[in-house]
Short mmCIF file of C-alpha atoms in Angstrom, two decimals:
data_model
loop_
_atom_site.label_atom_id
_atom_site.label_comp_id
_atom_site.label_asym_id
_atom_site.label_seq_id
_atom_site.Cartn_x
_atom_site.Cartn_y
_atom_site.Cartn_z
CA MET A 17 95.96 83.77 110.46
CA ILE A 18 99.59 84.49 109.68
CA SER A 19 101.67 81.99 107.76
CA ASP A 20 104.16 79.66 109.41
CA GLY A 21 107.00 81.47 107.68
CA MET A 22 105.94 84.85 109.03
CA ALA A 23 105.37 83.41 112.50
CA GLU A 24 109.01 82.28 112.52
CA VAL A 25 110.20 85.70 111.34
CA LEU A 26 108.23 87.46 114.07
CA ARG A 27 109.64 85.11 116.69
CA SER A 28 113.16 85.82 115.46
CA LEU A 29 112.59 89.57 115.51
CA ARG A 30 111.26 89.49 119.08
CA LEU A 31 114.26 87.45 120.21
CA GLY A 32 116.80 89.42 118.22
CA GLU A 33 117.80 86.36 116.20
CA ALA A 34 117.07 87.67 112.71
CA GLY A 35 120.56 88.08 111.29
CA ASP A 36 119.26 89.60 108.05
CA PRO A 37 115.70 90.74 108.86
CA ALA A 38 115.02 92.31 105.48
CA ARG A 39 115.94 89.15 103.59
CA ALA A 40 113.94 87.02 106.03
CA CYS A 41 110.87 89.25 105.70
CA ALA A 42 111.08 89.31 101.90
CA ARG A 43 111.27 85.52 101.81
CA ALA A 44 108.35 85.05 104.22
CA LEU A 45 106.21 87.58 102.36
CA GLY A 46 107.11 86.33 98.90
CA ALA A 47 107.94 89.93 98.00
CA ALA A 48 110.42 91.12 95.40
CA GLY A 49 111.85 93.49 97.98
CA VAL A 50 111.40 94.83 101.50
CA ALA A 51 112.58 98.03 103.16
CA LEU A 52 112.05 99.41 106.65
CA SER A 53 112.51 103.14 107.20
CA LEU A 54 112.31 105.16 110.41
CA LEU A 55 110.93 108.67 110.69
CA VAL A 56 113.44 110.97 112.37
CA GLY A 57 113.87 114.67 113.07
CA ALA A 58 111.42 117.53 113.07
CA GLU A 59 110.72 116.94 109.39
CA ARG A 60 109.98 113.26 110.02
CA THR A 61 112.42 112.22 107.33
CA ALA A 62 112.33 108.56 106.32
CA GLU A 63 115.74 107.06 107.15
CA PRO A 64 116.45 103.52 105.81
CA LEU A 65 117.05 101.01 108.57
CA TRP A 66 117.33 97.81 106.53
CA TYR A 67 116.40 96.57 103.09
CA HIS A 68 116.69 93.68 100.63
CA PRO A 69 117.68 93.64 97.80
CA ASP A 70 119.52 96.78 96.66
CA LEU A 71 116.57 97.65 94.41
CA SER A 72 114.54 98.38 97.54
CA ALA A 73 117.17 100.86 98.70
CA ARG A 74 117.21 102.56 95.30
CA PHE A 75 113.43 102.91 95.36
CA GLU A 76 113.51 104.36 98.88
CA GLU A 77 116.12 106.88 97.72
CA LEU A 78 113.94 107.74 94.74
CA GLN A 79 110.94 108.49 96.97
CA PHE A 80 113.13 110.55 99.28
CA THR A 81 114.62 112.55 96.41
CA LEU A 82 111.26 113.28 94.78
CA GLY A 83 109.23 113.66 97.97
CA GLU A 84 106.37 111.67 96.50
CA GLY A 85 105.21 108.08 96.27
CA PRO A 86 103.34 105.44 98.24
CA GLY A 87 105.72 105.72 101.21
CA PRO A 88 105.18 109.45 101.84
CA ASP A 89 101.45 108.99 101.24
CA ALA A 90 101.25 106.16 103.77
CA VAL A 91 103.06 108.26 106.38
CA ARG A 92 100.83 111.26 105.72
CA THR A 93 97.52 109.40 105.83
CA GLY A 94 98.40 106.74 108.39
CA SER A 95 96.85 104.08 106.13
CA PRO A 96 98.41 101.42 103.90
CA VAL A 97 98.95 102.45 100.28
CA LEU A 98 98.62 99.40 98.04
CA GLU A 99 99.61 99.78 94.40
CA PRO A 100 100.72 96.30 93.28
CA ASP A 101 100.59 97.43 89.63
CA LEU A 102 102.09 100.89 89.12
CA ALA A 103 101.07 100.77 85.45
CA ARG A 104 97.46 101.25 86.60
CA VAL A 105 98.20 104.36 88.71
CA ARG A 106 97.09 107.72 87.34
CA ALA A 107 100.05 109.64 85.96
CA GLU A 108 99.11 112.80 87.85
CA ARG A 109 99.23 111.05 91.23
CA TRP A 110 103.03 110.67 91.28
CA PRO A 111 104.12 112.39 88.06
CA ALA A 112 107.85 112.27 88.72
CA LEU A 113 108.04 108.93 90.52
CA LEU A 114 106.10 106.69 88.13
CA PRO A 115 108.39 106.99 85.09
CA ALA A 116 111.48 106.80 87.31
CA ALA A 117 110.14 103.66 89.01
CA ARG A 118 109.60 102.04 85.61
CA GLU A 119 113.22 102.78 84.72
CA LEU A 120 114.32 101.11 87.95
CA GLY A 121 112.27 98.03 87.14
CA VAL A 122 109.80 98.46 90.01
CA HIS A 123 106.40 97.09 88.96
CA GLY A 124 104.36 97.44 92.13
CA VAL A 125 104.69 98.85 95.65
CA CYS A 126 102.74 98.41 98.88
CA CYS A 127 103.56 100.59 101.87
CA PHE A 128 102.41 100.10 105.46
CA PRO A 129 102.85 102.94 107.99
CA LEU A 130 104.24 102.05 111.39
CA GLY A 131 102.52 103.82 114.25
CA ILE A 132 99.66 104.04 116.68
CA GLY A 133 96.98 106.66 116.16
CA ALA A 134 98.61 109.97 115.25
CA ILE A 135 102.05 108.64 116.20
CA ARG A 136 104.14 107.62 113.18
CA VAL A 137 107.49 105.91 113.66
CA GLY A 138 108.26 104.48 110.24
CA VAL A 139 107.08 102.80 107.09
CA LEU A 140 107.41 99.26 105.71
CA THR A 141 107.73 99.08 101.92
CA LEU A 142 107.13 95.93 99.88
CA LEU A 143 108.08 95.65 96.23
CA CYS A 144 105.65 93.40 94.42
CA ASP A 145 106.88 90.74 92.04
CA GLY A 146 106.11 90.39 88.35
CA GLU A 147 102.66 88.96 89.04
CA ARG A 148 101.72 92.39 90.40
CA TRP A 149 99.28 91.32 93.07
CA LEU A 150 99.06 91.08 96.83
CA SER A 151 97.27 88.00 98.15
CA PRO A 152 95.12 88.06 101.30
CA GLN A 153 97.81 85.97 103.03
CA GLN A 154 100.53 88.42 102.07
CA TYR A 155 98.42 91.31 103.36
CA THR A 156 97.76 89.50 106.66
CA ASP A 157 101.44 88.69 107.09
CA ALA A 158 102.49 92.27 106.21
CA ALA A 159 99.97 93.72 108.68
CA ALA A 160 101.26 91.41 111.43
CA LEU A 161 104.86 92.34 110.65
CA THR A 162 103.95 96.03 110.73
CA ALA A 163 102.32 95.65 114.15
CA VAL A 164 105.31 93.84 115.63
CA LEU A 165 107.82 96.30 114.18
CA THR A 166 105.78 99.22 115.51
CA GLY A 167 105.76 97.73 118.99
CA LEU A 168 109.49 97.01 118.93
CA LEU A 169 110.38 100.47 117.66
CA LEU A 170 108.16 102.23 120.19
CA ASN A 171 109.87 100.10 122.84
CA GLY A 172 113.30 101.28 121.75
CA GLY A 173 114.01 98.11 119.79
CA ARG A 174 113.75 95.88 122.87
CA SER A 175 111.62 92.78 122.95
CA ASP A 176 108.77 92.84 125.45
CA GLY A 177 108.18 89.13 125.21
CA GLY A 178 110.35 88.18 128.16
CA GLY A 179 112.76 86.24 125.99
CA GLY A 180 115.71 88.32 127.07
CA GLY A 181 116.86 88.90 123.50
CA PRO A 182 117.86 92.31 122.15
CA GLY A 183 114.98 92.50 119.66
CA LEU A 184 115.81 95.12 117.03
CA GLY A 185 118.42 96.76 119.24
CA ALA A 186 121.38 95.72 117.12
CA ALA A 187 119.66 96.79 113.91
CA LEU A 188 118.72 100.15 115.37
CA GLU A 189 122.40 100.87 115.87
CA SER A 190 123.07 100.43 112.15
CA PRO A 191 125.10 103.27 110.58
CA SER A 192 122.37 103.51 107.92
CA VAL A 193 120.26 105.41 110.45
CA LEU A 194 122.65 108.33 109.97
CA SER A 195 122.86 108.00 106.19
CA ARG A 196 120.80 111.11 105.55
CA ALA A 197 122.35 113.37 108.16
CA VAL A 198 124.17 115.16 105.34
CA VAL A 199 120.79 116.00 103.78
CA HIS A 200 119.63 117.65 107.00
CA GLN A 201 122.90 119.60 107.23
CA ALA A 202 122.69 120.72 103.61
CA THR A 203 119.07 121.78 104.04
CA GLY A 204 120.06 123.98 106.96
CA MET A 205 122.86 125.56 104.95
CA ILE A 206 120.54 126.29 102.01
CA SER A 207 117.96 127.76 104.39
CA ALA A 208 120.60 130.16 105.72
CA GLN A 209 121.95 130.99 102.24
CA LEU A 210 118.54 131.88 100.83
CA ASP A 211 116.86 133.05 104.06
CA VAL A 212 113.99 130.62 103.50
CA SER A 213 112.25 128.00 105.61
CA ILE A 214 113.66 124.51 106.05
CA GLN A 215 110.72 123.17 104.04
CA GLU A 216 111.47 125.44 101.08
CA ALA A 217 115.18 124.67 101.31
CA LEU A 218 114.45 120.94 101.10
CA LEU A 219 112.24 121.54 98.06
CA ARG A 220 115.08 123.40 96.36
CA LEU A 221 117.48 120.60 97.18
CA ARG A 222 115.09 117.98 95.82
CA ALA A 223 114.43 119.99 92.67
CA HIS A 224 118.14 120.32 91.99
CA ALA A 225 118.68 116.58 92.49
CA TYR A 226 115.78 115.75 90.17
CA SER A 227 116.84 118.16 87.42
CA SER A 228 120.45 116.97 87.54
CA GLU A 229 119.40 113.28 87.71
CA ARG A 230 121.63 112.67 90.72
CA PRO A 231 120.82 111.17 94.14
CA LEU A 232 119.76 113.66 96.77
CA GLY A 233 122.58 112.54 99.06
CA GLU A 234 125.20 113.41 96.43
CA ILE A 235 123.79 116.90 95.94
CA ALA A 236 123.64 117.40 99.71
CA ALA A 237 127.27 116.31 100.05
CA ASP A 238 128.27 118.91 97.45
CA VAL A 239 126.48 121.61 99.42
CA VAL A 240 128.12 120.61 102.71
CA ALA A 241 131.55 120.42 101.03
CA ARG A 242 130.91 123.87 99.53
CA ARG A 243 131.08 122.59 95.97
CA LEU A 244 127.55 123.85 95.33
CA ARG A 245 125.85 127.02 96.49
CA PHE A 246 122.17 127.86 95.98
CA ASN A 247 121.27 131.34 94.73
CA ASP A 248 118.04 133.31 94.82
CA ASP A 249 117.63 132.58 91.12
CA PHE A 250 116.34 129.00 90.94
CA ASP A 251 118.04 128.39 87.58
CA ASP A 252 121.37 129.92 88.58
CA ASP A 253 122.72 127.71 91.33
CA VAL A 254 126.51 127.74 91.38
CA SER A 255 128.74 124.68 91.23
CA GLY A 256 132.38 124.83 92.21
CA PRO A 257 134.43 126.10 95.16
CA TYR A 258 133.28 129.26 96.87
CA SER A 259 134.17 131.18 99.96
CA PRO A 260 131.93 131.35 103.04
CA ASP A 261 130.90 134.91 102.21
CA GLY A 262 129.53 133.82 98.87
CA GLY A 263 132.37 134.95 96.61
CA LYS A 264 133.47 132.21 94.27
CA GLY A 265 137.05 131.12 94.93
#
């Protein structure tokens, strides 16, 4: 049975009355952080919809930059990935993410995929607190929240409960949904520059972000603004202005 606090959150979501849904969900779940991401585009990229606090957003960006972590695994397998104590995770499972998560101060993460069967629409990420555990009540509440969010998202953000409220409609219109459009644009440009697939172009973009210790969005913005051009030689990417035909200006 879900808790009274989560029951109130679910009611608010269905009626579109949750002014700050991420904060409300984090409070009801007793989680250190909550983030909801949607899967968009052909590559099913995780786009942040809402989060609380900022640490959750930074962790989502970290997973996106590295392309590994409990979120991507949950989306790929369609099953929850529960790692409330990252210190107990094998280093080879997420070799780049684990040390970076420690630097961020993230101790544990539990991710719940949103979808029905083979259909995936998003992922709910919970940051675990210092106690590094997930109680049966927290799991029950998170599973109920995941089910309701899945239904609302598959219904275009509208409530189907007859309450007449907008459901998640207002949240779905958040500018954050477009926050990674520059990454998609940059990936397409790199694909054309190197004559490689979109998948390989995204790997190159992620590798450059990781090696330069900068957010993926910043690197993508440099590519789109023509401040960075990728070359065939992986270690010889060019920073600085350049002309469309490849000659440096």
